[in-house]
Every structure is written in structure tokens, then in C-alpha cells.
């Protein structure tokens, strides 16, 4: 695979684009999703506006731009708290970016303080949150079908059912803004990275991107691991992930990029890959790049879910692999796993807060 910070499509190893609109038999779509997740950890979902209307996505991007252009004093009262909700400024987490997390809604009302830029738009945010959750469940059902989960133990609903409940929501809607390099700044590729190498915490992530705003790169799971460790430096096999992959250029909106998180990889004994990724300045940072806006919906199971392998013969067929063996994660609840990751990302914010019930990824 080609390696570049320019985020141009590569000729080999292209992440598949899959149509889940119903035009292809469900069993075939499910197999395609599993194959893509097992090979790349990422898959594009063709976006024709059938699962989430294009105008709804565009509206949330406009809200995001309005928020990030608002004065700092309007954002400060809504800084991130130990429930993993709120605004995060630059350098406040190990994945440097600016972001706002809008996490839970009840009867159309956000269960967290909202800045003035969002206050009149709670219903709009709530509707988008529901669209995302519905698409997440649809994908989780397809993954279960593709993995041929034992019908006696939940079948196609095995994953999706663990993302529903009366408890606090375990999923997070995150609006992201990556500012350009300030004018006159000396660009240093080893330092100036918009979001450092990481994998996602939960089950699956839905990523919405804007045309002409590239920057996402992955290290393909197929790259060689030496001495039990993978190289995440700029010399590694970083592969650009285009916003519009070949064949989607005339679609009404960029395809939705779906990636596997640590928990879904854990459940499937690493059959489905949680792929390390990052966000860089495209074009080698020349002329400071430009603003990049994206929206991520992080799917995460209910907090009390016990992380055990999915009851699938495809998973059991992985000889010599036990639950957690490939990820280094011991058997625990989804909340416990999430808290361990949040402590690693935010440091002191979560120290000695073992009684706090984390709700998002």
C-alpha cells in the first residue's frame, strides 16, 4: 500500500464500499461487512440518504461550525466532566483536537449543559443522535448475521440488544474540529499531527466527513508486527483513507466510514480488527492546511455488559485464541473497560473516581 500524508486514494488494498440500502440480499451484505472488518477494520457504507437524510447530516455540520466559531467564554462553562460529556479544547486529551461531545438525550433534551450555539437546536441534535443509533443497530445486526451467531443465544440481535436499555446511554455523539496550522508556523511532521495514533474504545464508530477535507490515515492490520509491537511513527505503513473513495464521487454525500472498536474486536477474539488510525495535516502541512470538520458517533454497549466472546462458530474456529488474549483485556464489564481507557486518555480527570459511572466512549 502507498504511504502518503496527502490522502489520495491508493491503488491496492482499497477499503470496500458496501451498499446496505436493501438492494443486495441481506446475507450477502452481512458477509461483505464481516470480510471487510476482518481485513481492514474499516468499511465504507454507501450514503444515499436512505438511513440518514443528507440534509440532516449537513445541518449538524453547520451547527458544529457555528459552535467552534463561538467565543471561548461560551464554551468554557461546558468543559468535559467525568461523565465524558462536554467540550474539550486543544491539548486537553492525548488525541489533540477540539471537540464537543453531545451524549445523551431524554424526551428530546440533552442531559448535559449545552453552550448557546446548541441550546436552540436540542431537537435537531436529538434527532441526529437517534438516526445514528438506528444505523449502528442495523450494522450490528448485519455483523451478527455475517458471523452466524447461534440463534439460541440471540442470533442476529446478539450485539444490538446489548446496546439497548433503560440505563444512561452508552453511546457518544462527538463533533470534531481540526484547525489549520497557524500562519508562519514551522510544520514538523513528527509533532504536528491532528489526532495521534489510536484505536476506538467501543463497538463500532460511524464517521461523517466533508468533501475536500482529508487527513484520516490507518495502519492496515496486515502490516508486519515486529517483536510483538507495531510501529506507529511517521515511518510506519500509514495509508490514506479518502473522503470519497473511487466509485462514490457522484454520490450526494461522502460515504459513512465505519470502523471496529476495541470491544467488538474483543468479543470476536480479534476476528474483526480494531485498526489504529490517526488524523494528519494533508499535503504535508503546506500553507497550514485548512479546517477539517468531522462527526463521530461512538457505539458502546450498556455499561453492565460482560465482555465475553460472541457465540459464533467462526469465532470458536480461531485455534488457540481465548477471550481477551489478542487485546490484553481481562474479562470485565463494558463500563470497567471504558473507565480504564478514559483514564489513559484524560489522565487526572478520572484518577481515584472509581465510583463514577462512565457512560460514553
Short mmCIF file of C-alpha atoms in Angstrom, two decimals:
data_model
loop_
_atom_site.label_atom_id
_atom_site.label_comp_id
_atom_site.label_asym_id
_atom_site.label_seq_id
_atom_site.Cartn_x
_atom_site.Cartn_y
_atom_site.Cartn_z
CA UNK A 1 0.00 0.00 0.00
CA UNK A 2 1.13 3.52 -0.71
CA UNK A 3 2.06 5.76 2.16
CA UNK A 4 1.27 9.45 1.98
CA UNK A 5 0.12 12.41 4.04
CA UNK A 6 -1.78 13.73 1.04
CA UNK A 7 -4.75 11.40 1.46
CA UNK A 8 -5.01 10.37 -2.16
CA UNK A 9 -6.65 7.02 -2.99
CA UNK A 10 -4.38 4.01 -3.13
CA UNK A 11 -4.49 1.54 -5.99
CA UNK A 12 -4.24 -1.53 -3.78
CA UNK A 13 -5.99 -2.54 -0.61
CA UNK A 14 -8.93 -0.17 -1.06
CA UNK A 15 -11.39 -0.26 1.86
CA UNK A 16 -14.65 -1.70 0.43
CA UNK A 17 -17.74 0.43 -0.15
CA UNK A 18 -20.88 -1.53 0.78
CA UNK A 19 -24.49 -0.73 -0.03
CA UNK A 20 -26.76 -1.61 2.92
CA UNK A 21 -29.86 0.08 1.49
CA UNK A 22 -31.58 -3.23 0.68
CA UNK A 23 -30.67 -3.53 -2.98
CA UNK A 24 -28.40 -6.51 -2.19
CA UNK A 25 -29.54 -9.65 -0.29
CA UNK A 26 -29.03 -9.25 3.46
CA UNK A 27 -26.89 -12.37 3.85
CA UNK A 28 -24.52 -11.19 1.12
CA UNK A 29 -24.22 -7.71 2.66
CA UNK A 30 -23.54 -9.27 6.07
CA UNK A 31 -20.74 -11.41 4.64
CA UNK A 32 -19.21 -8.39 2.89
CA UNK A 33 -19.22 -6.41 6.16
CA UNK A 34 -17.54 -9.20 8.12
CA UNK A 35 -14.92 -9.74 5.40
CA UNK A 36 -14.09 -6.02 5.33
CA UNK A 37 -13.95 -5.73 9.13
CA UNK A 38 -11.74 -8.81 9.37
CA UNK A 39 -9.34 -7.49 6.73
CA UNK A 40 -9.24 -3.73 7.30
CA UNK A 41 -11.20 -2.96 10.47
CA UNK A 42 -12.83 -0.24 8.35
CA UNK A 43 -15.64 -0.22 5.79
CA UNK A 44 -17.47 2.49 3.86
CA UNK A 45 -21.27 2.47 3.93
CA UNK A 46 -22.70 3.99 0.77
CA UNK A 47 -24.58 7.16 1.70
CA UNK A 48 -27.61 7.79 -0.49
CA UNK A 49 -29.55 9.48 2.29
CA UNK A 50 -31.74 6.45 2.97
CA UNK A 51 -30.56 5.70 6.51
CA UNK A 52 -29.76 9.31 7.43
CA UNK A 53 -31.01 12.10 5.15
CA UNK A 54 -28.20 14.13 3.60
CA UNK A 55 -29.79 17.41 4.71
CA UNK A 56 -29.81 16.18 8.33
CA UNK A 57 -26.08 15.49 8.19
CA UNK A 58 -25.43 18.87 6.55
CA UNK A 59 -27.43 20.60 9.28
CA UNK A 60 -25.33 19.08 12.07
CA UNK A 61 -22.11 20.10 10.31
CA UNK A 62 -23.41 23.68 10.18
CA UNK A 63 -24.20 23.58 13.91
CA UNK A 64 -20.68 22.30 14.52
CA UNK A 65 -19.11 25.18 12.57
CA UNK A 66 -21.26 27.68 14.45
CA UNK A 67 -20.19 26.23 17.79
CA UNK A 68 -16.47 26.13 17.12
CA UNK A 69 -16.51 29.71 15.85
CA UNK A 70 -18.26 30.93 19.01
CA UNK A 71 -16.34 32.81 21.75
CA UNK A 72 -14.26 30.83 24.22
CA UNK A 73 -16.28 32.16 27.16
CA UNK A 74 -19.37 30.39 25.77
CA UNK A 75 -17.54 27.05 25.65
CA UNK A 76 -15.72 27.13 29.00
CA UNK A 77 -18.84 26.51 31.18
CA UNK A 78 -19.41 23.29 29.22
CA UNK A 79 -15.96 21.71 29.66
CA UNK A 80 -15.76 17.92 29.77
CA UNK A 81 -16.69 16.27 33.06
CA UNK A 82 -16.11 12.79 34.48
CA UNK A 83 -19.21 11.52 32.67
CA UNK A 84 -17.24 12.05 29.43
CA UNK A 85 -19.57 14.79 28.20
CA UNK A 86 -18.73 18.33 27.24
CA UNK A 87 -16.24 20.48 25.36
CA UNK A 88 -12.57 19.57 25.08
CA UNK A 89 -10.11 22.25 23.98
CA UNK A 90 -6.76 21.80 22.30
CA UNK A 91 -4.17 19.69 24.20
CA UNK A 92 -6.70 18.58 26.85
CA UNK A 93 -6.51 14.94 25.74
CA UNK A 94 -3.86 12.75 24.23
CA UNK A 95 -5.58 12.95 20.82
CA UNK A 96 -5.12 16.66 20.17
CA UNK A 97 -8.16 18.27 18.57
CA UNK A 98 -11.07 20.43 19.56
CA UNK A 99 -14.34 18.65 20.13
CA UNK A 100 -17.75 18.76 21.74
CA UNK A 101 -19.50 15.63 22.96
CA UNK A 102 -23.28 15.63 22.95
CA UNK A 103 -24.03 12.36 24.59
CA UNK A 104 -27.46 11.64 25.93
CA UNK A 105 -30.99 12.88 25.32
CA UNK A 106 -34.20 12.24 27.25
CA UNK A 107 -37.51 13.41 25.78
CA UNK A 108 -35.53 15.47 23.27
CA UNK A 109 -33.48 17.26 25.94
CA UNK A 110 -29.71 16.97 26.32
CA UNK A 111 -28.68 15.54 29.69
CA UNK A 112 -25.72 17.93 29.99
CA UNK A 113 -25.16 21.71 29.87
CA UNK A 114 -25.26 22.98 26.30
CA UNK A 115 -23.46 26.07 25.00
CA UNK A 116 -25.58 28.87 23.48
CA UNK A 117 -24.76 27.72 19.93
CA UNK A 118 -26.61 24.44 20.61
CA UNK A 119 -29.38 25.45 23.02
CA UNK A 120 -32.00 26.31 20.34
CA UNK A 121 -31.19 23.11 18.45
CA UNK A 122 -31.69 20.34 21.02
CA UNK A 123 -34.42 18.69 18.97
CA UNK A 124 -32.19 18.69 15.87
CA UNK A 125 -29.29 17.13 17.79
CA UNK A 126 -31.59 14.57 19.41
CA UNK A 127 -32.98 13.54 16.01
CA UNK A 128 -29.48 13.07 14.57
CA UNK A 129 -28.46 11.04 17.65
CA UNK A 130 -31.43 8.73 17.04
CA UNK A 131 -30.60 8.37 13.34
CA UNK A 132 -27.05 7.35 14.26
CA UNK A 133 -28.18 4.88 16.89
CA UNK A 134 -30.61 3.28 14.45
CA UNK A 135 -27.87 2.91 11.80
CA UNK A 136 -25.49 1.49 14.41
CA UNK A 137 -28.06 -1.17 15.38
CA UNK A 138 -28.67 -2.02 11.73
CA UNK A 139 -24.94 -2.59 11.22
CA UNK A 140 -24.60 -4.62 14.43
CA UNK A 141 -27.43 -6.88 13.28
CA UNK A 142 -25.69 -7.38 9.93
CA UNK A 143 -22.42 -8.22 11.69
CA UNK A 144 -24.21 -10.83 13.81
CA UNK A 145 -25.77 -12.35 10.69
CA UNK A 146 -22.40 -12.42 8.97
CA UNK A 147 -20.81 -14.12 11.98
CA UNK A 148 -23.65 -16.68 12.09
CA UNK A 149 -24.31 -16.08 15.79
CA UNK A 150 -26.07 -19.01 17.47
CA UNK A 151 -29.86 -18.33 17.18
CA UNK A 152 -30.40 -19.97 20.58
CA UNK A 153 -28.22 -17.29 22.18
CA UNK A 154 -29.59 -14.22 20.50
CA UNK A 155 -28.82 -14.71 16.83
CA UNK A 156 -28.91 -11.55 14.73
CA UNK A 157 -29.82 -9.41 17.77
CA UNK A 158 -26.84 -10.52 19.90
CA UNK A 159 -24.85 -7.29 19.54
CA UNK A 160 -27.71 -4.83 19.07
CA UNK A 161 -29.57 -5.98 22.18
CA UNK A 162 -26.53 -5.13 24.29
CA UNK A 163 -26.71 -1.54 23.08
CA UNK A 164 -30.28 -1.04 24.35
CA UNK A 165 -31.60 -0.47 27.86
CA UNK A 166 -33.20 1.89 30.35
CA UNK A 167 -29.86 2.93 31.83
CA UNK A 168 -27.91 6.01 30.74
CA UNK A 169 -26.90 5.95 27.08
CA UNK A 170 -23.54 4.35 26.43
CA UNK A 171 -23.03 5.96 23.03
CA UNK A 172 -21.47 9.33 22.25
CA UNK A 173 -22.05 11.87 19.52
CA UNK A 174 -18.85 13.83 19.02
CA UNK A 175 -18.42 16.94 16.87
CA UNK A 176 -14.80 17.50 15.87
CA UNK A 177 -12.85 20.46 14.55
CA UNK A 178 -9.21 20.26 13.46
CA UNK A 179 -7.86 23.81 12.97
CA UNK A 180 -5.18 24.58 10.37
CA UNK A 181 -1.56 25.18 11.28
CA UNK A 182 -1.22 28.84 12.34
CA UNK A 183 0.29 31.09 9.70
CA UNK A 184 4.06 31.33 9.94
CA UNK A 185 4.41 28.14 11.98
CA UNK A 186 7.22 25.77 11.05
CA UNK A 187 5.49 22.49 10.17
CA UNK A 188 7.07 19.43 11.83
CA UNK A 189 5.50 16.12 10.70
CA UNK A 190 6.62 14.20 13.80
CA UNK A 191 4.95 16.75 16.08
CA UNK A 192 2.16 18.42 14.12
CA UNK A 193 -0.41 15.62 13.92
CA UNK A 194 -4.07 16.49 14.34
CA UNK A 195 -5.01 13.32 16.21
CA UNK A 196 -2.35 10.83 17.29
CA UNK A 197 -2.33 7.10 16.65
CA UNK A 198 -5.17 5.37 18.49
CA UNK A 199 -7.93 2.81 18.24
CA UNK A 200 -11.53 3.44 19.33
CA UNK A 201 -12.86 2.13 22.64
CA UNK A 202 -16.30 0.75 21.87
CA UNK A 203 -18.09 -1.48 19.39
CA UNK A 204 -18.34 0.48 16.13
CA UNK A 205 -17.79 4.10 15.16
CA UNK A 206 -19.70 5.99 12.47
CA UNK A 207 -17.59 8.77 10.94
CA UNK A 208 -19.09 11.56 8.83
CA UNK A 209 -16.68 13.68 6.75
CA UNK A 210 -16.79 16.72 4.48
CA UNK A 211 -15.72 16.88 0.81
CA UNK A 212 -12.25 18.34 0.35
CA UNK A 213 -11.22 17.81 3.98
CA UNK A 214 -8.98 14.69 4.02
CA UNK A 215 -6.49 13.68 6.68
CA UNK A 216 -7.51 10.26 8.06
CA UNK A 217 -4.89 7.50 7.83
CA UNK A 218 -4.79 3.90 9.03
CA UNK A 219 -2.15 1.25 9.63
CA UNK A 220 -3.60 -1.80 7.87
CA UNK A 221 -3.86 -4.84 10.19
CA UNK A 222 -1.95 -6.84 7.58
CA UNK A 223 1.26 -4.88 8.19
CA UNK A 224 4.01 -6.80 9.92
CA UNK A 225 4.27 -6.70 13.69
CA UNK A 226 7.88 -6.97 14.82
CA UNK A 227 8.87 -8.15 18.30
CA UNK A 228 5.22 -8.06 19.39
CA UNK A 229 4.89 -4.33 18.67
CA UNK A 230 3.76 -2.27 15.71
CA UNK A 231 5.50 0.88 14.54
CA UNK A 232 3.24 3.96 14.81
CA UNK A 233 5.87 6.53 13.80
CA UNK A 234 5.78 8.50 10.54
CA UNK A 235 7.92 5.75 9.01
CA UNK A 236 5.14 3.20 9.53
CA UNK A 237 2.75 1.94 6.85
CA UNK A 238 0.30 4.81 7.23
CA UNK A 239 -2.27 4.57 4.45
CA UNK A 240 -4.54 7.48 3.47
CA UNK A 241 -8.29 6.93 3.66
CA UNK A 242 -10.03 9.14 1.07
CA UNK A 243 -13.22 11.03 1.87
CA UNK A 244 -14.72 9.97 -1.47
CA UNK A 245 -13.35 6.52 -2.41
CA UNK A 246 -13.44 5.51 -6.08
CA UNK A 247 -16.98 4.98 -7.33
CA UNK A 248 -18.66 7.36 -4.86
CA UNK A 249 -17.58 10.71 -6.31
CA UNK A 250 -21.08 11.47 -7.66
CA UNK A 251 -22.96 10.39 -4.54
CA UNK A 252 -24.97 13.11 -2.78
CA UNK A 253 -22.74 12.90 0.30
CA UNK A 254 -19.47 11.16 1.24
CA UNK A 255 -19.98 7.54 2.35
CA UNK A 256 -20.16 6.95 6.09
CA UNK A 257 -16.94 5.38 7.31
CA UNK A 258 -17.46 2.61 9.86
CA UNK A 259 -14.65 1.21 11.96
CA UNK A 260 -14.41 -1.57 14.50
CA UNK A 261 -13.66 -0.63 18.12
CA UNK A 262 -11.75 -2.50 20.81
CA UNK A 263 -14.83 -4.08 22.36
CA UNK A 264 -16.17 -5.61 19.16
CA UNK A 265 -12.69 -6.90 18.40
CA UNK A 266 -12.59 -8.39 21.90
CA UNK A 267 -15.99 -10.05 21.51
CA UNK A 268 -14.87 -11.71 18.28
CA UNK A 269 -11.42 -12.80 19.54
CA UNK A 270 -9.84 -10.32 17.14
CA UNK A 271 -11.58 -11.79 14.11
CA UNK A 272 -12.88 -8.27 13.47
CA UNK A 273 -9.96 -5.85 13.68
CA UNK A 274 -9.77 -2.68 15.76
CA UNK A 275 -7.45 -0.74 13.48
CA UNK A 276 -5.10 2.00 14.63
CA UNK A 277 -5.70 5.32 12.88
CA UNK A 278 -4.76 8.99 13.10
CA UNK A 279 -5.57 12.36 11.51
CA UNK A 280 -2.78 14.34 9.84
CA UNK A 281 -2.41 17.63 8.01
CA UNK A 282 -2.88 16.80 4.31
CA UNK A 283 -0.41 17.89 1.64
CA UNK A 284 2.44 17.66 4.16
CA UNK A 285 1.06 20.65 6.04
CA UNK A 286 1.84 23.12 3.27
CA UNK A 287 0.30 26.56 3.73
CA UNK A 288 -1.15 25.48 7.05
CA UNK A 289 -3.70 23.10 5.57
CA UNK A 290 -7.33 24.05 6.23
CA UNK A 291 -10.06 23.43 8.76
CA UNK A 292 -11.29 19.85 8.98
CA UNK A 293 -14.71 19.11 10.45
CA UNK A 294 -15.99 15.63 11.15
CA UNK A 295 -18.70 13.98 13.22
CA UNK A 296 -18.21 10.69 15.04
CA UNK A 297 -20.85 8.52 16.66
CA UNK A 298 -19.17 6.09 19.05
CA UNK A 299 -21.26 2.97 19.64
CA UNK A 300 -20.76 1.35 23.02
CA UNK A 301 -22.67 -1.43 24.81
CA UNK A 302 -24.61 -0.86 28.01
CA UNK A 303 -22.28 -0.47 30.97
CA UNK A 304 -23.16 -3.74 32.73
CA UNK A 305 -22.49 -5.84 29.63
CA UNK A 306 -19.96 -8.57 30.38
CA UNK A 307 -17.37 -8.79 27.65
CA UNK A 308 -17.47 -12.43 26.61
CA UNK A 309 -16.78 -13.88 23.15
CA UNK A 310 -19.68 -13.85 20.72
CA UNK A 311 -21.31 -17.32 20.37
CA UNK A 312 -20.22 -17.93 16.79
CA UNK A 313 -18.54 -20.96 15.26
CA UNK A 314 -16.46 -18.57 13.16
CA UNK A 315 -15.05 -17.12 16.37
CA UNK A 316 -14.59 -20.51 18.03
CA UNK A 317 -12.68 -21.68 14.97
CA UNK A 318 -9.82 -19.36 15.88
CA UNK A 319 -7.48 -22.02 17.25
CA UNK A 320 -5.66 -21.19 20.46
CA UNK A 321 -7.36 -17.83 20.93
CA UNK A 322 -9.27 -17.12 24.11
CA UNK A 323 -11.35 -14.10 25.08
CA UNK A 324 -9.06 -11.13 25.55
CA UNK A 325 -5.91 -12.98 24.52
CA UNK A 326 -5.26 -10.81 21.49
CA UNK A 327 -6.23 -7.50 23.08
CA UNK A 328 -4.72 -7.92 26.54
CA UNK A 329 -8.10 -7.12 28.14
CA UNK A 330 -9.25 -9.30 31.03
CA UNK A 331 -12.92 -10.27 31.39
CA UNK A 332 -14.72 -7.19 32.70
CA UNK A 333 -17.83 -5.13 32.14
CA UNK A 334 -18.09 -2.57 29.38
CA UNK A 335 -18.03 0.22 31.98
CA UNK A 336 -14.84 -1.09 33.57
CA UNK A 337 -13.09 -1.31 30.23
CA UNK A 338 -14.25 2.17 29.25
CA UNK A 339 -13.04 3.70 32.51
CA UNK A 340 -9.59 2.22 32.01
CA UNK A 341 -9.39 3.81 28.57
CA UNK A 342 -10.71 7.18 29.75
CA UNK A 343 -8.06 7.32 32.47
CA UNK A 344 -5.39 6.69 29.85
CA UNK A 345 -6.76 9.45 27.61
CA UNK A 346 -7.59 12.17 30.15
CA UNK A 347 -5.17 11.42 32.99
CA UNK A 348 -6.01 13.16 36.24
CA UNK A 349 -9.63 13.88 35.35
CA UNK A 350 -10.52 10.26 36.13
CA UNK A 351 -7.97 9.43 38.83
CA UNK A 352 -9.45 7.95 42.01
CA UNK A 353 -13.02 8.20 40.72
CA UNK A 354 -13.88 4.53 40.87
CA UNK A 355 -17.43 5.31 41.95
CA UNK A 356 -18.16 7.32 38.82
CA UNK A 357 -20.36 5.54 36.29
CA UNK A 358 -18.92 6.22 32.87
CA UNK A 359 -21.49 6.37 30.12
CA UNK A 360 -19.71 7.00 26.84
CA UNK A 361 -16.75 6.07 24.73
#
